[in-house]
XYZ file of C-alpha atoms in Angstrom:
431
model
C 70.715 -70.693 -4.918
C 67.088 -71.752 -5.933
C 64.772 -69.116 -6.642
C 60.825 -69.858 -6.969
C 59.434 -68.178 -10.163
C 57.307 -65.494 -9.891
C 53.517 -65.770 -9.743
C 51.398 -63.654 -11.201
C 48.722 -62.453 -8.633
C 45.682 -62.119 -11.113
C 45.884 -62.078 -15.215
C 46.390 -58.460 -15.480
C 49.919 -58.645 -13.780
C 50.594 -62.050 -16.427
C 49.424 -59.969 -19.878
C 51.456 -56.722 -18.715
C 54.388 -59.215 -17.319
C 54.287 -60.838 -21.003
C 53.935 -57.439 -23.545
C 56.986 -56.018 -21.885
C 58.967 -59.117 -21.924
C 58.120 -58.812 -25.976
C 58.541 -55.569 -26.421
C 54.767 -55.088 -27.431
C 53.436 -51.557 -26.833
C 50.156 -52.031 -27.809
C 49.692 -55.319 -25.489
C 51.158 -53.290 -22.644
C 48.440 -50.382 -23.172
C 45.946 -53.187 -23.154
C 46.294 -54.921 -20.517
C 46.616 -51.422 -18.303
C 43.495 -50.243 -19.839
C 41.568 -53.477 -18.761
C 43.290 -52.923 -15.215
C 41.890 -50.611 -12.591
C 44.879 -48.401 -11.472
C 45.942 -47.392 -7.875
C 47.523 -44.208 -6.788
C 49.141 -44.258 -3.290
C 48.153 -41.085 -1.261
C 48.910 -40.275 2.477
C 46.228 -41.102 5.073
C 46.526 -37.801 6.618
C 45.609 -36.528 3.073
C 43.055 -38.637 2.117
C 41.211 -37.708 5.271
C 41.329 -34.006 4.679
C 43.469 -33.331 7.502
C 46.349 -31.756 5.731
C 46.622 -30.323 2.047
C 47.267 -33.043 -0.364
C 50.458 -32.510 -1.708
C 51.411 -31.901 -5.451
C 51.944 -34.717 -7.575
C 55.628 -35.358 -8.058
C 57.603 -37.548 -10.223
C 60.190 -39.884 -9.588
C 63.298 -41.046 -11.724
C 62.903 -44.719 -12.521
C 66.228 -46.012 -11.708
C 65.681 -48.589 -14.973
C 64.611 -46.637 -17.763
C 65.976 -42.717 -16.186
C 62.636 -41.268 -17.196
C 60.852 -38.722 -14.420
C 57.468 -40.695 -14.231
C 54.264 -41.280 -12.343
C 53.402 -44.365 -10.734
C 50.449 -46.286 -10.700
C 49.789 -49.812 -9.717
C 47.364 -52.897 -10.739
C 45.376 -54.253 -7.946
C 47.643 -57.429 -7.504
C 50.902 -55.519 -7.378
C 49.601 -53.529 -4.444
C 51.558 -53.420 -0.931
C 50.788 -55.009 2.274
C 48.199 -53.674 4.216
C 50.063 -50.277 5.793
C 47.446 -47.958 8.200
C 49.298 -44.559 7.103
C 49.290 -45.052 2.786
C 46.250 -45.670 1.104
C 45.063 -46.423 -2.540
C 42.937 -44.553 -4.673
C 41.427 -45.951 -7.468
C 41.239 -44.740 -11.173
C 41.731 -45.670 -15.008
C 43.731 -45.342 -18.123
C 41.507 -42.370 -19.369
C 40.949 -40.614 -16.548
C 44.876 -40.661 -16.725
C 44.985 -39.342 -20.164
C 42.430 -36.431 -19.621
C 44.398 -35.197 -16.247
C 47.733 -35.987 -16.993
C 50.145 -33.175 -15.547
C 53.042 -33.028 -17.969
C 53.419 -34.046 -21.562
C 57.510 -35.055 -20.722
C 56.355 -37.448 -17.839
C 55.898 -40.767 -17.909
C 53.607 -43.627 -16.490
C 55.492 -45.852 -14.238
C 52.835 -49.271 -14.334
C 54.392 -50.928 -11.354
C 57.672 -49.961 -10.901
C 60.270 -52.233 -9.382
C 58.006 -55.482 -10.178
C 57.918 -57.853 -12.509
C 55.327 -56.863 -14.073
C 56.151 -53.555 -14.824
C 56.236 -51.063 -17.802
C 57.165 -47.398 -18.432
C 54.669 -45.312 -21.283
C 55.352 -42.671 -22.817
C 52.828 -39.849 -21.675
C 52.686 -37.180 -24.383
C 49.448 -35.717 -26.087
C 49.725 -38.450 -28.924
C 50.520 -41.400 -26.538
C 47.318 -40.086 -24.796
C 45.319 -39.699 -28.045
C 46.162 -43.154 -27.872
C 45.353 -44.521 -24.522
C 42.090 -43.225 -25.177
C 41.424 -44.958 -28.342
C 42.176 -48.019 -26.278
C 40.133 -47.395 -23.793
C 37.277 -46.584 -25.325
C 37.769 -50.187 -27.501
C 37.895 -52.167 -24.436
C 35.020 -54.228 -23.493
C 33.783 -53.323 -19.553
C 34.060 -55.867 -17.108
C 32.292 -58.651 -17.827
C 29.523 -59.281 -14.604
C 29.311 -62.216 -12.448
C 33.222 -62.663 -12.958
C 35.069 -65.048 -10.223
C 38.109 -63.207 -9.763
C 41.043 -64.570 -7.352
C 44.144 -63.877 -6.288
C 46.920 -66.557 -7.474
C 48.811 -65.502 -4.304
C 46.122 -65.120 -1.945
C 44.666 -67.567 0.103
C 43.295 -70.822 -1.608
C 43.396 -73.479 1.188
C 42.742 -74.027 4.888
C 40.386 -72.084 7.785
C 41.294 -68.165 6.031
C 40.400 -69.140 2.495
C 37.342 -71.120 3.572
C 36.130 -67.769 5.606
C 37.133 -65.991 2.852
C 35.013 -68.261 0.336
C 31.937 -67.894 2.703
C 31.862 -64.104 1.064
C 32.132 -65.001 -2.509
C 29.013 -64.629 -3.581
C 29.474 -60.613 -2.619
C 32.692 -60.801 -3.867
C 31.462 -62.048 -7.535
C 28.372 -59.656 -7.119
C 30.791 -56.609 -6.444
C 33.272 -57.753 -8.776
C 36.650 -57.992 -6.365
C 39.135 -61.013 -6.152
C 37.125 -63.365 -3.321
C 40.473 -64.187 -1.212
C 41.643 -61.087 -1.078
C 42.338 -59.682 2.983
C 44.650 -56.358 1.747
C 44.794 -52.840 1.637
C 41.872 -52.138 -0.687
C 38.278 -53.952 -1.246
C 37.316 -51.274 -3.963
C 39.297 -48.202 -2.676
C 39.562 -46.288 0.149
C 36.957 -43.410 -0.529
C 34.507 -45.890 -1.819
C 35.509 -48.361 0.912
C 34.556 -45.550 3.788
C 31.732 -44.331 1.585
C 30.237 -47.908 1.605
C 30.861 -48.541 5.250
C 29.440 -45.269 6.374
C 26.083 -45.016 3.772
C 25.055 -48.470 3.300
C 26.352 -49.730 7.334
C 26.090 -46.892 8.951
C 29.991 -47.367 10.475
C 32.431 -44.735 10.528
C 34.804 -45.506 13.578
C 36.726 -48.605 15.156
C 33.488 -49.144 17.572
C 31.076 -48.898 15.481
C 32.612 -51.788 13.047
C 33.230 -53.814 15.805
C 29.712 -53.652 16.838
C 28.714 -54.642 13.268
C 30.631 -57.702 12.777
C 29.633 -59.153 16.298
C 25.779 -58.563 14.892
C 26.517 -60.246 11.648
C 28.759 -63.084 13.400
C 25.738 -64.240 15.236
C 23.143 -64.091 12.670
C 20.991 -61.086 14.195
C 19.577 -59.866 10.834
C 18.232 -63.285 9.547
C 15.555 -62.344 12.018
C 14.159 -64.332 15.628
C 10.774 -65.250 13.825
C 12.709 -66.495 10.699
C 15.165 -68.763 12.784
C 12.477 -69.827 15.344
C 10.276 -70.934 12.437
C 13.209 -73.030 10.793
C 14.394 -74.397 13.695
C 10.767 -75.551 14.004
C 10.607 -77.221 10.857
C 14.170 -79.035 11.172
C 12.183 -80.432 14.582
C 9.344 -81.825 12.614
C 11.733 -83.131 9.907
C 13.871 -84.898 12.604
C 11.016 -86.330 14.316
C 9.973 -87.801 10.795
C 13.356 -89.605 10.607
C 15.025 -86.767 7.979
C 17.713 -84.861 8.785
C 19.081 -81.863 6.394
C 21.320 -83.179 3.685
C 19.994 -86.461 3.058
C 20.168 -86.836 -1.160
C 19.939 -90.007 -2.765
C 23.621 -90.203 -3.893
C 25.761 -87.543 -2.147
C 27.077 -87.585 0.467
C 25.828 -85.307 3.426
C 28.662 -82.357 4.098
C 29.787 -82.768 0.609
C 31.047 -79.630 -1.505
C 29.884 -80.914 -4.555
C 27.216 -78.388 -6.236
C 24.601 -80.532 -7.231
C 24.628 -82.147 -3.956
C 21.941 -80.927 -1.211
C 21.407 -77.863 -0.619
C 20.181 -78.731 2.375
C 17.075 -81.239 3.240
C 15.867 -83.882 1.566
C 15.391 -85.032 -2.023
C 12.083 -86.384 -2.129
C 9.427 -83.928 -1.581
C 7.140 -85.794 0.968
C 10.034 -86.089 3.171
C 9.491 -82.610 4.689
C 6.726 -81.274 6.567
C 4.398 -79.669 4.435
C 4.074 -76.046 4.865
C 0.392 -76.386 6.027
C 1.803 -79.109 9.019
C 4.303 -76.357 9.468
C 2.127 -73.721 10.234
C 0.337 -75.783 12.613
C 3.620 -77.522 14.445
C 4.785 -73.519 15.139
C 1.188 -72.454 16.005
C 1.109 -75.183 18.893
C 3.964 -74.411 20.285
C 3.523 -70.775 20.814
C -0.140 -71.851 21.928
C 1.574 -73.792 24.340
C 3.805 -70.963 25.748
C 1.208 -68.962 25.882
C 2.018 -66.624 23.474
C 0.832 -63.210 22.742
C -1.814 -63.340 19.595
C 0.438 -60.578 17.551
C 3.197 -63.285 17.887
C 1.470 -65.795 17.094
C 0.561 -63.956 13.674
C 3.949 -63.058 12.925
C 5.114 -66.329 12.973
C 2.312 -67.258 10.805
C 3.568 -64.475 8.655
C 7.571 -65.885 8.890
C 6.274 -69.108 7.700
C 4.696 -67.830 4.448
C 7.354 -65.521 3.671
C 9.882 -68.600 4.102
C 7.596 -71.172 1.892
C 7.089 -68.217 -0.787
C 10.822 -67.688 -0.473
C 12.056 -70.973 -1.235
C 9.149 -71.648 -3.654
C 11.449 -68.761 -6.028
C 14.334 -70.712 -5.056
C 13.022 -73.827 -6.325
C 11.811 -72.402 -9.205
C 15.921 -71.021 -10.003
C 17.020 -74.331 -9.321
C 18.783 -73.111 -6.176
C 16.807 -75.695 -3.874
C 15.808 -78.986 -5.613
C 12.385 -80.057 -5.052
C 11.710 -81.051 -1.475
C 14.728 -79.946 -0.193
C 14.542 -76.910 2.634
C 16.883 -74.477 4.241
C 18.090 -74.925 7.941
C 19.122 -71.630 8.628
C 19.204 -68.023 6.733
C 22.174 -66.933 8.587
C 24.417 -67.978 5.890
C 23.152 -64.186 4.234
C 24.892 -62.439 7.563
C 27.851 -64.415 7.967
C 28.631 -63.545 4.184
C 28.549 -59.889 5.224
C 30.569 -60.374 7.547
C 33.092 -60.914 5.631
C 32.845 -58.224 3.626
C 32.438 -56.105 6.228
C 35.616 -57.328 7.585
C 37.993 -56.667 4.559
C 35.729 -53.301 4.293
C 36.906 -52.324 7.858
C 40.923 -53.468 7.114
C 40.500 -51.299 3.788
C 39.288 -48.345 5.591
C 41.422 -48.434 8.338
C 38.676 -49.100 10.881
C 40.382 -52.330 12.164
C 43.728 -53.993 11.783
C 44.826 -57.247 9.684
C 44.505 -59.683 13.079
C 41.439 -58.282 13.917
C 39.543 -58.829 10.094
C 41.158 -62.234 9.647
C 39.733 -63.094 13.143
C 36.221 -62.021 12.077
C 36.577 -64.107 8.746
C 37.959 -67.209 10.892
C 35.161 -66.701 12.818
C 32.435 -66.355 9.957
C 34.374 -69.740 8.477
C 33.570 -71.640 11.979
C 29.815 -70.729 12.554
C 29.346 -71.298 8.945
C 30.449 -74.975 9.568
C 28.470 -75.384 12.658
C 25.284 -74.331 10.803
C 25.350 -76.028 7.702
C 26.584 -79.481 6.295
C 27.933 -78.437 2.630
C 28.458 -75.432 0.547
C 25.653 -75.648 -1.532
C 23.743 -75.660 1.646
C 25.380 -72.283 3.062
C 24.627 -71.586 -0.715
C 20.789 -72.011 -0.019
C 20.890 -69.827 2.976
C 22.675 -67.497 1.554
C 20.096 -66.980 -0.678
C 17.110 -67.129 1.695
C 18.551 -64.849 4.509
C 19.310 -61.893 1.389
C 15.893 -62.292 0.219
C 14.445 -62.229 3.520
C 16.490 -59.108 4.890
C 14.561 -56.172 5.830
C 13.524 -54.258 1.647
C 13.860 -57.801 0.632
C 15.732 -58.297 -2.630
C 16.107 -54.397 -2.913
C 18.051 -54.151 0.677
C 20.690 -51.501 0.085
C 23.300 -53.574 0.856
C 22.821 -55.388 -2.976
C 24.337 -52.206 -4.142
C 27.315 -52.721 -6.065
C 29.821 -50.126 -7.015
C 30.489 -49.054 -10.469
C 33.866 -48.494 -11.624
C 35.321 -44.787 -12.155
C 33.911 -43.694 -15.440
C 31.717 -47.157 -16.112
C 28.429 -47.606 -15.017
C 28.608 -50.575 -12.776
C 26.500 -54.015 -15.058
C 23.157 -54.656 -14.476
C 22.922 -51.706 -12.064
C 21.397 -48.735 -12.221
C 22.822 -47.080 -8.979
C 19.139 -47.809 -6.754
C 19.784 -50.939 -5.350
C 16.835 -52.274 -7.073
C 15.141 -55.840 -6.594
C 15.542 -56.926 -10.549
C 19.027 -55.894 -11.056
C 19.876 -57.400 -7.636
C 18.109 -60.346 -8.133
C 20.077 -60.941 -11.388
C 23.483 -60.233 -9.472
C 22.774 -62.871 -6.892
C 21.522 -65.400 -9.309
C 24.194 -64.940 -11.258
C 26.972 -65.029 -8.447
C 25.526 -68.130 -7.256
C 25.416 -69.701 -10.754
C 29.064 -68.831 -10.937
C 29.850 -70.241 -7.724
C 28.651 -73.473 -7.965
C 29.392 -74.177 -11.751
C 32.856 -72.239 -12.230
C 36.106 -75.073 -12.039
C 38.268 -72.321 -9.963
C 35.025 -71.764 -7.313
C 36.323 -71.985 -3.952
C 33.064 -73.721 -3.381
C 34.210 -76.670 -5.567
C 37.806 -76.291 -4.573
C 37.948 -76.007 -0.798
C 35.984 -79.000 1.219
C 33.529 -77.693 3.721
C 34.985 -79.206 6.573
């Protein structure tokens, strides 16, 4: 009988796989001290709705040692709605472990698995190796090996990368965790204001349809794309590449010579008209004004980060929505707000009106980019908050959601995105 080898989900599960196969103590208590570690727990516990129990060992049937088990994030289980994960780390292990004859049980049963030793010197140890190990690198594309890398799922899933990168979790990951399930609820509740079934549904149908890119931002884009088509240009035309492409330093969307758009003064004046001509209120008419400016300024800091090439515009800043989307999907399957059908479906759908909007990657890239920094607090919206790992300070964030550290997150992300060999963006073709 043919057996396929195993795969190692992410590079944790491949060094700890390795150091046991070798017998290499040290390389095991590495690669489990770069690793953040899960800890199954009841749902009815987690949610304060019975005493959590005591922590008990088990015997490992391979080594007969009682032991505790933990798991790395790409040897967790299928999605179940009764067992959860929490999240923690090699030294918050060694400063509450419960019994000095125990031992840690690193995935048990798997491949990559490993039983430690636990007593006061082992921990002394742990420690030391803890402390030596550099944090998380930001901006890191992180993937699954396992996950999804191909079709309609995995080009959903790709369409929330740049939160993904930003936030520091595997981008095709749909499973039972996005960070954990505290933080997971925390996030929904603080930052989305969701804490039930309906309210997450309500959510992702907002996000699916673009609602917070704004009616004066769209209208006023929409407006543009008219004046553009009526001058013969239509969005992804770039000397060279070919329109719909996935290729990076193809358009973004729009044109690559600068006089080929309207000029934002012609703009002004196309979107004045036509609210003259439906006889608009005048405090509509000056909001649109306002849309316009905020758009040109916009893109003028894209431009200047080599997001947008010159002349080149944005079609639509819904790209910014449909990316939360996503992540408010896997958020909802992680905290138990929503089942697996009903988050893929969300992400399948995210996937689709991403295609209908925009021609290419780099131009759901561009509006990406526009719709976060037109969102309501701008670049300092809440929702750039990323969350720190237990006992790290999150990189480049001090906790406030503020504009300069989430400016640098989303610059970076995209950077990766587009330049990175294993991007999805370079890896899975747009349509």
């Amino acid at each position: 009988m043919f057996f396929a080898p195993w795969t190692p989900p992410t590079p944790i599960e491949q060094q700890l796989q390795a150091a046991t196969a070798r017998g290499d103590w040290d390389g095991q208590i590495g690669a489990v001290a770069a690793a953040e570690l899960y800890v199954a727990v009841a749902r009815v516990e987690a949610d304060g709705l019975v005493p959590p129990a005591p922590l008990a060992p088990y015997r490992d049937p391979a080594s007969g040692k009682r032991c505790l088990p933990v798991l790395t994030r790409g040897a967790l289980p299928l999605w179940q709605p009764d067992w959860v994960f929490q999240r923690t780390t090699l030294d918050v292990l060694a400063l509450e472990w419960p019994h000095d004859k125990w031992h840690l049980a690193v995935n048990p049963g798997q491949p990559a698995a490993a039983v430690l030793p636990a007593t006061p010197l082992d921990r002394a140890a742990w420690l030391e190796v803890y402390a030596e190990t550099p944090p998380p690198a930001p901006g890191r594309l992180l993937s699954l090996y396992t996950g999804p890398l191909h079709g309609p799922l995995a080009q959903g899933l790709a369409c929330g990368a740049p939160l993904a990168v930003r936030d520091g979790v595997p981008w095709n990951e749909l499973g039972t965790v996005y960070r954990d399930y505290d933080a997971d609820r925390a996030v929904l509740r603080d930052t989305w204001g969701v804490a039930d079934p309906a309210g997450w549904w309500h959510l992702t149908e907002r996000l699916l349809t673009g609602a917070g890119a704004g009616r004066d931002t769209e209208f006023a884009l929409r407006a543009r794309e008219g004046l553009a088509e009526h001058a013969g240009t239509a969005p992804g035309e770039h000397s060279g590449t070919a329109p719909g492409s996935g290729d990076a330093q193809g358009p973004a969307t729009g044109s690559g010579d600068a006089q080929d758009s309207p000029t934002t003064e012609e703009w002004r004046q196309a979107v004045t008209q036509v609210l003259v001509h439906r006889a608009a209120p005048e405090a509509e008419v000056r909001a649109m004004d306002a849309a316009v400016t905020r758009i040109a300024e916009a893109e003028g800091r894209l431009r200047s980060e080599a997001v947008l090439q010159p002349g080149q515009r944005v079609a639509s800043a819904a790209a910014h929505d449909l990316a939360c989307a996503v992540a408010v999907a896997r958020l909802g399957l992680a905290a138990r707000l929503c089942g697996p059908a009903d988050a893929e479906r969300v992400i399948l759908s995210a996937g689709e009106a991403a295609r209908r909007t925009y021609r290419s990657w780099p131009a759901f890239a561009a509006g990406f980019q526009l719709g976060r920094a037109l969102r309501p607090g701008g670049a300092g919206d809440p929702r750039a908050a990323v969350h720190g790992l237990p006992g790290r300070a999150a990189p480049g964030h001090d906790g406030a959601g503020s504009s300069g550290s989430s400016d640098y997150d989303a610059l970076l992300a995209h950077r990766v995105l587009t330049a990175d060999p294993a991007s999805p963006w370079l890896n899975i073709p747009w349509s």
